[in-house]
Amino acid sequence: MEPLTDPFGRLHDYMRISVTDRCNLRCIYCMPAEGMQFQPQDEIMSYEEITAVVEALAPLGLSKIRLTGGEPLVRKDLDKLVSMIAAIPGIEDISLTTNGLMLPAKAALLKQAGLSRVNISLDSLRQDRFAMITRGGEVAKVLKGIEAAEAAGLSPIKLNVVLMKGINDDEIKDFISLTLNSPLNVRFIEYMPIGSASDAWRQTYLPLETVVEACHEAGWATEEADMPSGNGPSQNRRVVGARGTFGLIHPVSEHFCDNCNRLRLTADGHIKACLYWADEYNVRPLTSDPAAVQALFRQALGNKPHNHEMALALERKAQSHTPTVRRMSQIGG
C-alpha cells in the first residue's frame, strides 16, 4: 500500500497516542491551576478502538508508537494496551512518556507487555521548585521511578526538561551532571506556546543556546553523540568522557518540521497531523472500518502545513493558520 506521506514528501511512520487527558500533577506549562475541563470517560477511546487504528495504519508503514497523556499511567491496565499494540505485525517500537510517579509499581509489567523505553518528565531536581512547577509533586518519587525503569530494563531512559527562564535555567549544569556517570539522556526542550501564547509564555521562553553556554562555564568540552533509540528531533551531545548524553530540542528557535514523521491521536479520537495547529479529524466513529481510517489519516496528512510557525507567535507576527486552543495535556505530550 502507498505509505503515509504528506504533500511535502515527508514519510510518517510514528504516532503519539494519548490515552487520557487526566494527570496526577498540574505542571504550570501544561494545565491551569484550576478550572481544567476533562473529557467524560465515555468520550475517551477504548483500548480496542486505539488498537484498531494502529492495525489499520501498520500496513501503511506505521511502525513506532508512543503512549502519552495527560499522565498515561493513571489509565487503568495500560500494560494491556501495550500488549495489544505489540502483537500487531509491523509495530517495531513502543515507548511511553510519563512523569514517573507510578513507574515503581508498573515498570516491570510494562516491560513484560512489550514496552521498549520511557521518557520521564523532570523539570527540577530541587523539591521546592519541583513542587512549584508541578503544583505539589515530590521529586523523590520521580527519582524512584527512574530507578524502577532502569531495573526493568527500559532503555534508553530519557529525561525531558522544559527549560524556563527564571524558573529552572540555573539547574542546567545539575542536569548535565547526571549524565557524567549514568547512561541517561537529558533532553532540554524549549517552552512551546501550546494552547497559550500569552506574555507569560514569552517572558519565560528561553532559547537553548543557554545550555551550550552553561557547558562552557563549567569547563566541559562536548562532542556530538549518537542518537539514542527513538524518533525525536533532539540534537545530541556528550560531555567528553561522560557515560550519558544531553540533547537540545528547539521547536521554536530552530523548528525541525522539514523532517517531521509524527502523527498524533488525542484521547478523544482526533487526528492531529501537526501539534501546533487547530486542524483535527475525528477518527473514532470509523474504527471498525480500516479503509475509512486510512482514508481519514491520508486526508489529515494532505492538509498538513509545512511548518508550525511558533517563532512567529514569539514575535507576535501573523500566522498562516489557526493555532490550537487545546492544552498539551489535551493533545498528548
mmCIF file of C-alpha atoms in Angstrom:
data_model
loop_
_atom_site.group_PDB
_atom_site.id
_atom_site.type_symbol
_atom_site.label_atom_id
_atom_site.label_comp_id
_atom_site.label_asym_id
_atom_site.label_seq_id
_atom_site.Cartn_x
_atom_site.Cartn_y
_atom_site.Cartn_z
ATOM 1 C CA MET A 1 0.000 0.000 0.000
ATOM 2 C CA GLU A 2 1.033 3.611 -0.522
ATOM 3 C CA PRO A 3 2.853 4.825 2.625
ATOM 4 C CA LEU A 4 1.632 7.718 4.743
ATOM 5 C CA THR A 5 3.137 10.831 3.185
ATOM 6 C CA ASP A 6 2.160 14.483 3.138
ATOM 7 C CA PRO A 7 2.292 16.998 0.239
ATOM 8 C CA PHE A 8 5.939 17.758 1.089
ATOM 9 C CA GLY A 9 7.055 14.143 0.734
ATOM 10 C CA ARG A 10 7.505 13.534 4.455
ATOM 11 C CA LEU A 11 7.002 9.890 5.405
ATOM 12 C CA HIS A 12 5.004 9.355 8.610
ATOM 13 C CA ASP A 13 5.865 6.139 10.437
ATOM 14 C CA TYR A 14 5.448 7.322 14.031
ATOM 15 C CA MET A 15 2.315 8.127 16.048
ATOM 16 C CA ARG A 16 1.907 9.578 19.509
ATOM 17 C CA ILE A 17 -1.259 8.267 21.111
ATOM 18 C CA SER A 18 -2.787 9.987 24.128
ATOM 19 C CA VAL A 19 -4.694 7.548 26.320
ATOM 20 C CA THR A 20 -6.056 10.128 28.774
ATOM 21 C CA ASP A 21 -6.232 13.869 29.343
ATOM 22 C CA ARG A 22 -6.011 13.371 33.123
ATOM 23 C CA CYS A 23 -2.871 13.681 35.203
ATOM 24 C CA ASN A 24 -1.755 13.320 38.818
ATOM 25 C CA LEU A 25 0.247 16.553 38.529
ATOM 26 C CA ARG A 26 -0.643 20.066 37.333
ATOM 27 C CA CYS A 27 2.501 21.373 35.652
ATOM 28 C CA ILE A 28 2.417 25.105 35.031
ATOM 29 C CA TYR A 29 3.088 24.804 31.286
ATOM 30 C CA CYS A 30 0.563 22.031 30.762
ATOM 31 C CA MET A 31 -2.571 22.805 32.786
ATOM 32 C CA PRO A 32 -4.128 25.727 34.627
ATOM 33 C CA ALA A 33 -4.174 25.522 38.426
ATOM 34 C CA GLU A 34 -7.970 25.328 38.430
ATOM 35 C CA GLY A 35 -10.878 25.036 36.050
ATOM 36 C CA MET A 36 -9.483 22.326 33.781
ATOM 37 C CA GLN A 37 -12.325 20.558 31.973
ATOM 38 C CA PHE A 38 -11.617 16.859 31.499
ATOM 39 C CA GLN A 39 -13.248 14.647 28.909
ATOM 40 C CA PRO A 40 -16.048 12.390 30.209
ATOM 41 C CA GLN A 41 -14.908 8.782 30.322
ATOM 42 C CA ASP A 42 -17.324 7.728 27.584
ATOM 43 C CA GLU A 43 -15.609 10.174 25.195
ATOM 44 C CA ILE A 44 -12.180 8.585 25.707
ATOM 45 C CA MET A 45 -11.117 5.953 23.182
ATOM 46 C CA SER A 46 -11.152 2.365 24.388
ATOM 47 C CA TYR A 47 -8.080 0.189 24.100
ATOM 48 C CA GLU A 48 -9.867 -1.779 21.391
ATOM 49 C CA GLU A 49 -10.520 1.394 19.362
ATOM 50 C CA ILE A 50 -6.908 2.525 19.697
ATOM 51 C CA THR A 51 -5.667 -0.896 18.639
ATOM 52 C CA ALA A 52 -7.985 -0.880 15.623
ATOM 53 C CA VAL A 53 -6.491 2.421 14.445
ATOM 54 C CA VAL A 54 -2.946 1.099 14.785
ATOM 55 C CA GLU A 55 -3.914 -2.117 12.966
ATOM 56 C CA ALA A 56 -5.301 -0.057 10.091
ATOM 57 C CA LEU A 57 -2.148 2.056 9.782
ATOM 58 C CA ALA A 58 0.547 -0.587 10.251
ATOM 59 C CA PRO A 59 0.195 -1.837 6.642
ATOM 60 C CA LEU A 60 0.865 1.763 5.535
ATOM 61 C CA GLY A 61 4.236 1.820 7.283
ATOM 62 C CA LEU A 62 3.368 2.912 10.821
ATOM 63 C CA SER A 63 5.973 1.161 12.964
ATOM 64 C CA LYS A 64 6.595 3.301 16.045
ATOM 65 C CA ILE A 65 4.139 4.199 18.814
ATOM 66 C CA ARG A 66 4.495 6.482 21.821
ATOM 67 C CA LEU A 67 1.823 6.391 24.534
ATOM 68 C CA THR A 68 1.208 9.738 26.210
ATOM 69 C CA GLY A 69 -1.350 11.697 28.228
ATOM 70 C CA GLY A 70 -2.031 13.576 30.446
ATOM 71 C CA GLU A 71 -0.272 11.014 32.530
ATOM 72 C CA PRO A 72 -0.778 7.699 30.719
ATOM 73 C CA LEU A 73 -0.171 5.584 33.820
ATOM 74 C CA VAL A 74 -3.308 6.902 35.501
ATOM 75 C CA ARG A 75 -5.209 4.914 32.855
ATOM 76 C CA LYS A 76 -6.054 1.518 34.326
ATOM 77 C CA ASP A 77 -4.221 -1.568 32.994
ATOM 78 C CA LEU A 78 -2.095 0.299 30.459
ATOM 79 C CA ASP A 79 0.039 -2.814 30.097
ATOM 80 C CA LYS A 80 -2.924 -4.472 28.346
ATOM 81 C CA LEU A 81 -2.876 -1.802 25.638
ATOM 82 C CA VAL A 82 0.894 -2.184 25.287
ATOM 83 C CA SER A 83 0.431 -5.922 24.800
ATOM 84 C CA MET A 84 -2.342 -5.408 22.242
ATOM 85 C CA ILE A 85 -0.246 -2.983 20.187
ATOM 86 C CA ALA A 86 2.898 -5.112 20.472
ATOM 87 C CA ALA A 87 1.010 -8.002 18.868
ATOM 88 C CA ILE A 88 0.319 -6.008 15.670
ATOM 89 C CA PRO A 89 2.577 -7.043 12.755
ATOM 90 C CA GLY A 90 4.830 -4.189 11.698
ATOM 91 C CA ILE A 91 4.968 -2.399 15.058
ATOM 92 C CA GLU A 92 8.637 -2.338 15.987
ATOM 93 C CA ASP A 93 8.867 0.097 18.879
ATOM 94 C CA ILE A 94 6.533 1.145 21.718
ATOM 95 C CA SER A 95 7.569 3.892 24.109
ATOM 96 C CA LEU A 96 5.965 5.889 26.899
ATOM 97 C CA THR A 97 6.097 9.478 28.118
ATOM 98 C CA THR A 98 5.381 9.684 31.842
ATOM 99 C CA ASN A 99 6.043 11.793 34.914
ATOM 100 C CA GLY A 100 7.459 8.656 36.526
ATOM 101 C CA LEU A 101 5.439 8.723 39.728
ATOM 102 C CA MET A 102 3.768 5.370 39.086
ATOM 103 C CA LEU A 103 6.700 3.576 37.460
ATOM 104 C CA PRO A 104 7.889 1.771 40.614
ATOM 105 C CA ALA A 105 4.674 -0.268 40.609
ATOM 106 C CA LYS A 106 4.318 -0.648 36.840
ATOM 107 C CA ALA A 107 7.692 -0.582 35.065
ATOM 108 C CA ALA A 108 8.342 -4.340 35.140
ATOM 109 C CA LEU A 109 4.806 -5.172 33.992
ATOM 110 C CA LEU A 110 5.024 -2.688 31.108
ATOM 111 C CA LYS A 111 8.380 -4.093 30.008
ATOM 112 C CA GLN A 112 6.950 -7.606 30.052
ATOM 113 C CA ALA A 113 3.983 -6.433 27.943
ATOM 114 C CA GLY A 114 6.282 -5.091 25.230
ATOM 115 C CA LEU A 115 7.241 -1.536 26.199
ATOM 116 C CA SER A 116 10.717 -0.656 24.933
ATOM 117 C CA ARG A 117 11.642 2.580 26.684
ATOM 118 C CA VAL A 118 10.452 5.621 28.591
ATOM 119 C CA ASN A 119 10.739 9.389 28.543
ATOM 120 C CA ILE A 120 10.347 10.820 32.037
ATOM 121 C CA SER A 121 9.409 14.463 32.609
ATOM 122 C CA LEU A 122 11.606 16.107 35.244
ATOM 123 C CA ASP A 123 11.844 19.890 35.252
ATOM 124 C CA SER A 124 13.732 20.397 38.507
ATOM 125 C CA LEU A 125 15.928 18.412 40.863
ATOM 126 C CA ARG A 126 15.052 20.674 43.804
ATOM 127 C CA GLN A 127 11.999 19.696 45.827
ATOM 128 C CA ASP A 128 10.684 23.197 46.497
ATOM 129 C CA ARG A 129 10.973 24.164 42.857
ATOM 130 C CA PHE A 130 9.637 20.837 41.584
ATOM 131 C CA ALA A 131 6.598 21.279 43.835
ATOM 132 C CA MET A 132 6.055 24.768 42.422
ATOM 133 C CA ILE A 133 6.328 23.684 38.772
ATOM 134 C CA THR A 134 4.109 20.614 39.234
ATOM 135 C CA ARG A 135 1.861 22.206 41.857
ATOM 136 C CA GLY A 136 2.566 19.677 44.576
ATOM 137 C CA GLY A 137 4.706 16.863 43.152
ATOM 138 C CA GLU A 138 7.535 15.104 45.012
ATOM 139 C CA VAL A 139 10.799 14.869 43.090
ATOM 140 C CA ALA A 140 11.980 11.905 45.190
ATOM 141 C CA LYS A 141 9.151 9.804 43.726
ATOM 142 C CA VAL A 142 10.253 10.638 40.190
ATOM 143 C CA LEU A 143 13.815 9.615 41.022
ATOM 144 C CA LYS A 144 12.476 6.281 42.300
ATOM 145 C CA GLY A 145 10.583 5.944 39.014
ATOM 146 C CA ILE A 146 13.827 6.400 37.088
ATOM 147 C CA GLU A 147 15.427 3.663 39.187
ATOM 148 C CA ALA A 148 12.469 1.360 38.526
ATOM 149 C CA ALA A 149 12.662 1.941 34.778
ATOM 150 C CA GLU A 150 16.360 1.131 34.800
ATOM 151 C CA ALA A 151 15.801 -2.006 36.882
ATOM 152 C CA ALA A 152 13.079 -3.178 34.481
ATOM 153 C CA GLY A 153 15.421 -2.874 31.502
ATOM 154 C CA LEU A 154 13.598 0.002 29.809
ATOM 155 C CA SER A 155 16.313 1.603 27.725
ATOM 156 C CA PRO A 156 17.305 4.222 26.873
ATOM 157 C CA ILE A 157 15.849 6.379 29.644
ATOM 158 C CA LYS A 158 15.339 9.962 28.525
ATOM 159 C CA LEU A 159 14.644 12.817 30.927
ATOM 160 C CA ASN A 160 12.578 15.663 29.473
ATOM 161 C CA VAL A 161 13.396 19.096 30.908
ATOM 162 C CA VAL A 162 11.271 22.033 29.747
ATOM 163 C CA LEU A 163 13.661 24.936 30.147
ATOM 164 C CA MET A 164 12.063 28.086 31.554
ATOM 165 C CA LYS A 165 13.791 31.415 32.065
ATOM 166 C CA GLY A 166 13.922 32.465 35.697
ATOM 167 C CA ILE A 167 12.448 29.169 36.848
ATOM 168 C CA ASN A 168 14.859 26.299 36.231
ATOM 169 C CA ASP A 169 17.577 27.646 33.936
ATOM 170 C CA ASP A 170 20.045 27.731 36.839
ATOM 171 C CA GLU A 171 19.853 23.908 37.026
ATOM 172 C CA ILE A 172 21.287 23.196 33.575
ATOM 173 C CA LYS A 173 24.656 22.124 34.964
ATOM 174 C CA ASP A 174 22.975 19.952 37.597
ATOM 175 C CA PHE A 175 21.031 18.088 34.924
ATOM 176 C CA ILE A 176 24.058 17.606 32.680
ATOM 177 C CA SER A 177 25.981 16.315 35.700
ATOM 178 C CA LEU A 178 23.514 13.420 35.826
ATOM 179 C CA THR A 179 24.929 12.186 32.522
ATOM 180 C CA LEU A 180 28.557 12.107 33.641
ATOM 181 C CA ASN A 181 28.317 8.743 35.407
ATOM 182 C CA SER A 182 24.983 7.399 34.188
ATOM 183 C CA PRO A 183 23.753 6.400 30.694
ATOM 184 C CA LEU A 184 20.850 8.839 30.866
ATOM 185 C CA ASN A 185 19.847 11.129 28.012
ATOM 186 C CA VAL A 186 18.776 14.514 29.401
ATOM 187 C CA ARG A 187 16.783 16.466 26.813
ATOM 188 C CA PHE A 188 16.333 20.211 27.195
ATOM 189 C CA ILE A 189 13.141 21.337 25.474
ATOM 190 C CA GLU A 190 12.133 24.870 24.574
ATOM 191 C CA TYR A 191 8.900 26.045 26.159
ATOM 192 C CA MET A 192 6.218 25.892 23.447
ATOM 193 C CA PRO A 193 3.076 28.061 23.176
ATOM 194 C CA ILE A 194 0.647 25.138 23.051
ATOM 195 C CA GLY A 195 -2.820 26.354 23.981
ATOM 196 C CA SER A 196 -1.364 29.669 25.122
ATOM 197 C CA ALA A 197 0.807 32.336 23.515
ATOM 198 C CA SER A 198 0.487 34.860 26.324
ATOM 199 C CA ASP A 199 3.025 37.369 27.538
ATOM 200 C CA ALA A 200 3.757 34.982 30.429
ATOM 201 C CA TRP A 201 4.962 32.395 27.897
ATOM 202 C CA ARG A 202 7.060 34.934 26.014
ATOM 203 C CA GLN A 203 8.691 36.117 29.231
ATOM 204 C CA THR A 204 9.510 32.533 30.259
ATOM 205 C CA TYR A 205 10.688 31.237 26.878
ATOM 206 C CA LEU A 206 14.418 30.625 26.655
ATOM 207 C CA PRO A 207 16.416 29.563 23.551
ATOM 208 C CA LEU A 208 18.704 26.600 24.110
ATOM 209 C CA GLU A 209 21.961 28.414 23.432
ATOM 210 C CA THR A 210 21.863 28.784 27.216
ATOM 211 C CA VAL A 211 22.707 25.089 27.576
ATOM 212 C CA VAL A 212 25.832 25.437 25.449
ATOM 213 C CA GLU A 213 26.864 28.486 27.465
ATOM 214 C CA ALA A 214 26.434 26.536 30.721
ATOM 215 C CA CYS A 215 28.800 23.834 29.435
ATOM 216 C CA HIS A 216 31.408 26.469 28.655
ATOM 217 C CA GLU A 217 31.014 27.987 32.116
ATOM 218 C CA ALA A 218 31.510 24.557 33.702
ATOM 219 C CA GLY A 219 34.635 23.951 31.644
ATOM 220 C CA TRP A 220 33.128 20.918 29.940
ATOM 221 C CA ALA A 221 34.313 20.014 26.474
ATOM 222 C CA THR A 222 31.471 18.439 24.499
ATOM 223 C CA GLU A 223 31.197 16.352 21.372
ATOM 224 C CA GLU A 224 28.446 15.144 19.092
ATOM 225 C CA ALA A 225 26.804 11.959 20.321
ATOM 226 C CA ASP A 226 24.961 9.186 18.560
ATOM 227 C CA MET A 227 21.178 9.486 18.658
ATOM 228 C CA PRO A 228 19.707 7.258 21.388
ATOM 229 C CA SER A 229 16.985 4.910 20.191
ATOM 230 C CA GLY A 230 13.862 6.778 19.199
ATOM 231 C CA ASN A 231 12.397 9.229 16.752
ATOM 232 C CA GLY A 232 12.854 12.577 18.387
ATOM 233 C CA PRO A 233 14.398 15.718 16.877
ATOM 234 C CA SER A 234 16.997 16.074 19.628
ATOM 235 C CA GLN A 235 20.480 17.310 18.724
ATOM 236 C CA ASN A 236 22.565 15.095 20.983
ATOM 237 C CA ARG A 237 25.894 15.891 22.605
ATOM 238 C CA ARG A 238 28.060 14.378 25.295
ATOM 239 C CA VAL A 239 30.479 15.838 27.789
ATOM 240 C CA VAL A 240 33.747 14.227 26.743
ATOM 241 C CA GLY A 241 34.188 11.071 28.807
ATOM 242 C CA ALA A 242 30.600 11.004 30.103
ATOM 243 C CA ARG A 243 28.515 7.821 30.083
ATOM 244 C CA GLY A 244 25.299 9.594 29.135
ATOM 245 C CA THR A 245 24.266 12.326 26.724
ATOM 246 C CA PHE A 246 22.255 15.515 26.631
ATOM 247 C CA GLY A 247 20.035 16.755 23.856
ATOM 248 C CA LEU A 248 18.624 20.038 22.605
ATOM 249 C CA ILE A 249 15.089 20.165 21.257
ATOM 250 C CA HIS A 250 14.291 23.624 19.943
ATOM 251 C CA PRO A 251 10.906 23.638 18.201
ATOM 252 C CA VAL A 252 10.618 27.429 18.415
ATOM 253 C CA SER A 253 14.052 28.831 17.582
ATOM 254 C CA GLU A 254 15.067 26.139 15.058
ATOM 255 C CA HIS A 255 11.968 24.200 14.045
ATOM 256 C CA PHE A 256 12.560 20.693 12.766
ATOM 257 C CA CYS A 257 9.447 20.469 10.613
ATOM 258 C CA ASP A 258 11.335 19.507 7.451
ATOM 259 C CA ASN A 259 11.945 16.061 8.933
ATOM 260 C CA CYS A 260 8.635 15.603 10.737
ATOM 261 C CA ASN A 261 7.455 11.990 10.741
ATOM 262 C CA ARG A 262 4.873 12.312 13.527
ATOM 263 C CA LEU A 263 1.147 11.900 13.762
ATOM 264 C CA ARG A 264 -0.922 12.384 16.902
ATOM 265 C CA LEU A 265 -4.101 10.750 18.129
ATOM 266 C CA THR A 266 -5.840 12.511 21.011
ATOM 267 C CA ALA A 267 -7.517 10.646 23.844
ATOM 268 C CA ASP A 268 -10.936 11.504 22.411
ATOM 269 C CA GLY A 269 -10.055 10.151 18.985
ATOM 270 C CA HIS A 270 -8.939 13.148 16.930
ATOM 271 C CA ILE A 271 -6.086 13.009 14.438
ATOM 272 C CA LYS A 272 -3.635 15.896 14.651
ATOM 273 C CA ALA A 273 -1.111 15.929 11.829
ATOM 274 C CA CYS A 274 0.633 18.896 13.479
ATOM 275 C CA LEU A 275 0.906 19.548 17.213
ATOM 276 C CA TYR A 276 0.517 23.322 16.930
ATOM 277 C CA TRP A 277 -2.319 23.964 14.502
ATOM 278 C CA ALA A 278 -6.021 23.582 15.309
ATOM 279 C CA ASP A 279 -6.801 21.156 12.444
ATOM 280 C CA GLU A 280 -8.303 17.888 13.753
ATOM 281 C CA TYR A 281 -10.142 14.908 12.272
ATOM 282 C CA ASN A 282 -12.350 12.652 14.374
ATOM 283 C CA VAL A 283 -11.452 9.044 13.586
ATOM 284 C CA ARG A 284 -13.308 7.415 16.464
ATOM 285 C CA PRO A 285 -16.585 6.751 14.569
ATOM 286 C CA LEU A 286 -14.578 4.931 11.866
ATOM 287 C CA THR A 287 -12.531 2.467 13.910
ATOM 288 C CA SER A 288 -14.489 -0.568 12.696
ATOM 289 C CA ASP A 289 -13.632 0.279 9.061
ATOM 290 C CA PRO A 290 -9.854 0.078 8.355
ATOM 291 C CA ALA A 291 -10.195 1.590 4.876
ATOM 292 C CA ALA A 292 -12.063 4.591 6.285
ATOM 293 C CA VAL A 293 -9.416 5.023 8.989
ATOM 294 C CA GLN A 294 -6.690 5.012 6.353
ATOM 295 C CA ALA A 295 -8.576 7.491 4.180
ATOM 296 C CA LEU A 296 -9.064 9.942 7.055
ATOM 297 C CA PHE A 297 -5.397 9.824 8.021
ATOM 298 C CA ARG A 298 -4.471 10.486 4.396
ATOM 299 C CA GLN A 299 -6.867 13.444 4.402
ATOM 300 C CA ALA A 300 -5.283 14.804 7.586
ATOM 301 C CA LEU A 301 -1.810 14.467 6.087
ATOM 302 C CA GLY A 302 -2.967 16.010 2.831
ATOM 303 C CA ASN A 303 -3.776 19.192 4.747
ATOM 304 C CA LYS A 304 -0.659 19.236 6.909
ATOM 305 C CA PRO A 305 1.189 22.583 6.642
ATOM 306 C CA HIS A 306 4.912 22.661 6.022
ATOM 307 C CA ASN A 307 5.742 24.057 9.463
ATOM 308 C CA HIS A 308 4.174 25.278 12.689
ATOM 309 C CA GLU A 309 5.320 28.942 12.823
ATOM 310 C CA MET A 310 5.788 29.029 16.620
ATOM 311 C CA ALA A 311 8.571 31.560 16.123
ATOM 312 C CA LEU A 312 6.010 33.976 14.675
ATOM 313 C CA ALA A 313 3.943 33.614 17.857
ATOM 314 C CA LEU A 314 7.020 34.568 19.872
ATOM 315 C CA GLU A 315 7.411 37.682 17.727
ATOM 316 C CA ARG A 316 3.672 38.463 17.760
ATOM 317 C CA LYS A 317 3.520 38.197 13.981
ATOM 318 C CA ALA A 318 0.606 36.981 11.875
ATOM 319 C CA GLN A 319 0.432 33.243 11.218
ATOM 320 C CA SER A 320 -0.887 31.361 8.207
ATOM 321 C CA HIS A 321 -3.179 29.000 10.149
ATOM 322 C CA THR A 322 -5.114 28.934 13.422
ATOM 323 C CA PRO A 323 -3.160 27.707 16.473
ATOM 324 C CA THR A 324 -4.771 25.076 18.675
ATOM 325 C CA VAL A 325 -6.590 26.126 21.823
ATOM 326 C CA ARG A 326 -6.080 22.693 23.359
ATOM 327 C CA ARG A 327 -3.521 22.497 26.118
ATOM 328 C CA MET A 328 -0.704 19.976 25.929
ATOM 329 C CA SER A 329 -2.444 17.617 28.340
ATOM 330 C CA GLN A 330 -5.455 17.564 25.991
ATOM 331 C CA ILE A 331 -3.334 16.746 22.938
ATOM 332 C CA GLY A 332 -0.701 14.385 24.277
ATOM 333 C CA GLY A 333 2.881 15.198 25.124
#
